[in-house]
């Protein structure tokens, strides 16, 4: 069969790498892809912000299966358009993707269905923010309602700061239209968990849990990023917790969406805070996480195509995934300056040596290839990933590989999974 992956990040490289292992895949395309993906799939140019451009790629490939990586094409309705043309596509419809595209929609949905989440207020003006702040204690989380590529959430230490951040969001200068509505939220404390499930609109099958590292600096310091690294192990959560999350969070979401006429198919990514009062939903994503997908897929032993097709066909069951008991980790190497401004076009060296380390796979995110060499082309450049029988060994392998890679300005966190190993 012909499979098309949409996207150009480390997540899409991991999807391509895993899909290629399926005996059912005869031809693999990625649009637009990146330097590293081009070694494993045929890359086609596309503008992922433009639905017509994506449909044109579909018409060219006529895929038997399309896997959408990033949220933007999903919220534009790529699954609706492809399905209408008879091209099976994995992921939620535009209506169901609202769970990620609008934080106010998600919060009101959670409240309607009594799914645990932080107390909140939805505001459309600075005056509303000032009035609502009376009901909060600092610190207060200020969120842009719409998609902001990880830059739409600020934890304000004081109410004054919260009002200032909200004013900046409303001005449109901070995150554009995404910030014209703002959600205020109580700040929750605890460990974060990325809990992803595969859904067919009715049933869910959980993926192995993972933990992301959102802040740019060691010890969770500095600004938020798209994610600087992630790991997955057998014991991030136990079976009891997994079942609780399935029955009290994932299933109610899927049932609620169906009841409201927007059946959710695809990967439902529940971003959770494990608080002293129990797990609470921070956000939903309507897709695979990046970088969580890299360690998660490194542990997947069954055929990914079968699972994705089960979601489309409405026959998801718990047995869709077979997982390795190994641990896995992904360390993101980023461009100097990321998540702020950064330069691109730096030559990357040492990739072959890094890839030769036992159990290591280097996923490309922001890279391009010219004359046989790789160059940086984005903020997050590489996801250096490793699998091993235990977490410590996986972490050692990943960092051994990182040390072999060089490019101007490269930086990466040195403490991915460190807190888990201490426990
Ligand atoms: P979100 O895009 O909503 O997941 O927010 C991005 C990040 O901001 C999360 O991964 C958390 O690290 C942090 N965050 C979001 N909401 C809260 C909250 N209510 N309390 C504490 N931290 C939060
Ligand atoms: N790693 C967080 C995300 O994919 O949104």
CSV table of N, CA, C and O and ligand atoms in Angstrom, one decimal, residues 11 71 100 150 194 212-214 225-230 269 283 285 287-293 380, ligand 2:
chain,number,residue,atom,x,y,z
A,11,UNK,N,8.8,14.0,15.1
A,11,UNK,CA,7.6,13.1,15.2
A,11,UNK,C,7.4,12.4,13.9
A,11,UNK,O,7.2,11.2,13.8
A,71,UNK,N,-0.9,19.6,14.2
A,71,UNK,CA,-2.3,19.9,14.5
A,71,UNK,C,-2.9,20.8,13.4
A,71,UNK,O,-4.0,20.7,13.1
A,100,UNK,N,-8.1,20.5,20.6
A,100,UNK,CA,-6.8,21.1,20.7
A,100,UNK,C,-6.8,22.6,20.2
A,100,UNK,O,-6.1,23.4,20.8
A,150,UNK,N,3.1,26.2,21.1
A,150,UNK,CA,3.8,26.1,22.4
A,150,UNK,C,4.2,27.4,23.0
A,150,UNK,O,4.7,27.5,24.1
A,194,UNK,N,2.3,12.6,29.7
A,194,UNK,CA,1.7,12.6,28.4
A,194,UNK,C,1.0,11.2,28.2
A,194,UNK,O,1.7,10.2,28.1
A,212,UNK,N,7.4,14.4,28.9
A,212,UNK,CA,8.0,15.4,28.1
A,212,UNK,C,8.8,16.3,29.0
A,212,UNK,O,8.6,16.3,30.2
A,213,UNK,N,9.7,17.1,28.5
A,213,UNK,CA,10.5,18.1,29.3
A,213,UNK,C,10.3,19.4,28.5
A,213,UNK,O,11.0,19.7,27.5
A,214,UNK,N,9.4,20.3,28.9
A,214,UNK,CA,9.0,21.4,28.1
A,214,UNK,C,9.9,22.6,28.2
A,214,UNK,O,10.1,23.3,27.3
A,225,UNK,N,9.2,25.4,25.6
A,225,UNK,CA,9.6,25.1,24.2
A,225,UNK,C,8.5,24.1,23.7
A,225,UNK,O,7.6,23.7,24.4
A,226,UNK,N,8.7,23.6,22.5
A,226,UNK,CA,7.9,22.5,21.9
A,226,UNK,C,8.1,21.2,22.7
A,226,UNK,O,7.3,20.3,22.6
A,227,UNK,N,9.2,21.1,23.4
A,227,UNK,CA,9.6,19.9,24.1
A,227,UNK,C,11.1,19.6,23.8
A,227,UNK,O,11.5,19.5,22.7
A,228,UNK,N,11.9,19.5,24.9
A,228,UNK,CA,13.3,19.3,24.8
A,228,UNK,C,13.8,17.8,24.9
A,228,UNK,O,15.0,17.5,24.9
A,229,UNK,N,12.8,17.0,25.2
A,229,UNK,CA,13.2,15.6,25.4
A,229,UNK,C,12.1,14.8,26.1
A,229,UNK,O,11.2,15.4,26.7
A,230,UNK,N,12.1,13.5,25.9
A,230,UNK,CA,11.0,12.7,26.5
A,230,UNK,C,11.5,11.3,26.8
A,230,UNK,O,12.5,10.9,26.2
A,269,UNK,N,-4.3,12.9,22.7
A,269,UNK,CA,-3.1,13.2,23.6
A,269,UNK,C,-3.6,13.9,24.8
A,269,UNK,O,-4.1,15.1,24.7
A,283,UNK,N,-4.3,20.0,29.1
A,283,UNK,CA,-4.6,20.3,27.7
A,283,UNK,C,-4.8,19.0,26.9
A,283,UNK,O,-4.5,17.9,27.4
A,285,UNK,N,-4.2,17.4,23.0
A,285,UNK,CA,-3.7,17.5,21.6
A,285,UNK,C,-4.4,16.4,20.8
A,285,UNK,O,-4.8,15.4,21.4
A,287,UNK,N,-3.4,14.6,18.3
A,287,UNK,CA,-2.4,14.1,17.4
A,287,UNK,C,-1.3,13.5,18.3
A,287,UNK,O,-1.3,13.6,19.5
A,288,UNK,N,-0.3,12.8,17.6
A,288,UNK,CA,0.9,12.3,18.3
A,288,UNK,C,1.7,13.5,18.9
A,288,UNK,O,1.7,14.6,18.2
A,289,UNK,N,2.3,13.3,20.0
A,289,UNK,CA,3.2,14.4,20.6
A,289,UNK,C,4.6,14.4,20.0
A,289,UNK,O,5.0,13.4,19.4
A,290,UNK,N,5.2,15.6,20.0
A,290,UNK,CA,6.6,15.7,19.6
A,290,UNK,C,7.3,16.4,20.7
A,290,UNK,O,7.0,17.5,21.0
A,291,UNK,N,8.2,15.7,21.4
A,291,UNK,CA,9.0,14.5,21.0
A,291,UNK,C,8.5,13.2,21.6
A,291,UNK,O,9.2,12.2,21.5
A,292,UNK,N,7.3,13.1,22.3
A,292,UNK,CA,6.9,11.9,22.9
A,292,UNK,C,6.9,10.7,21.9
A,292,UNK,O,7.1,9.5,22.3
A,293,UNK,N,6.5,11.0,20.7
A,293,UNK,CA,6.3,9.9,19.7
A,293,UNK,C,7.6,9.1,19.5
A,293,UNK,O,7.6,7.9,19.2
A,380,UNK,N,14.3,23.0,16.8
A,380,UNK,CA,14.6,21.7,17.3
A,380,UNK,C,15.2,21.0,16.0
A,380,UNK,O,14.6,20.8,15.0
B,2,LIG,N1,5.3,17.6,23.3
B,2,LIG,C1,4.2,18.4,23.4
B,2,LIG,C2,3.4,18.4,22.2
B,2,LIG,O1,3.5,17.6,21.3
B,2,LIG,O2,2.5,19.2,22.0
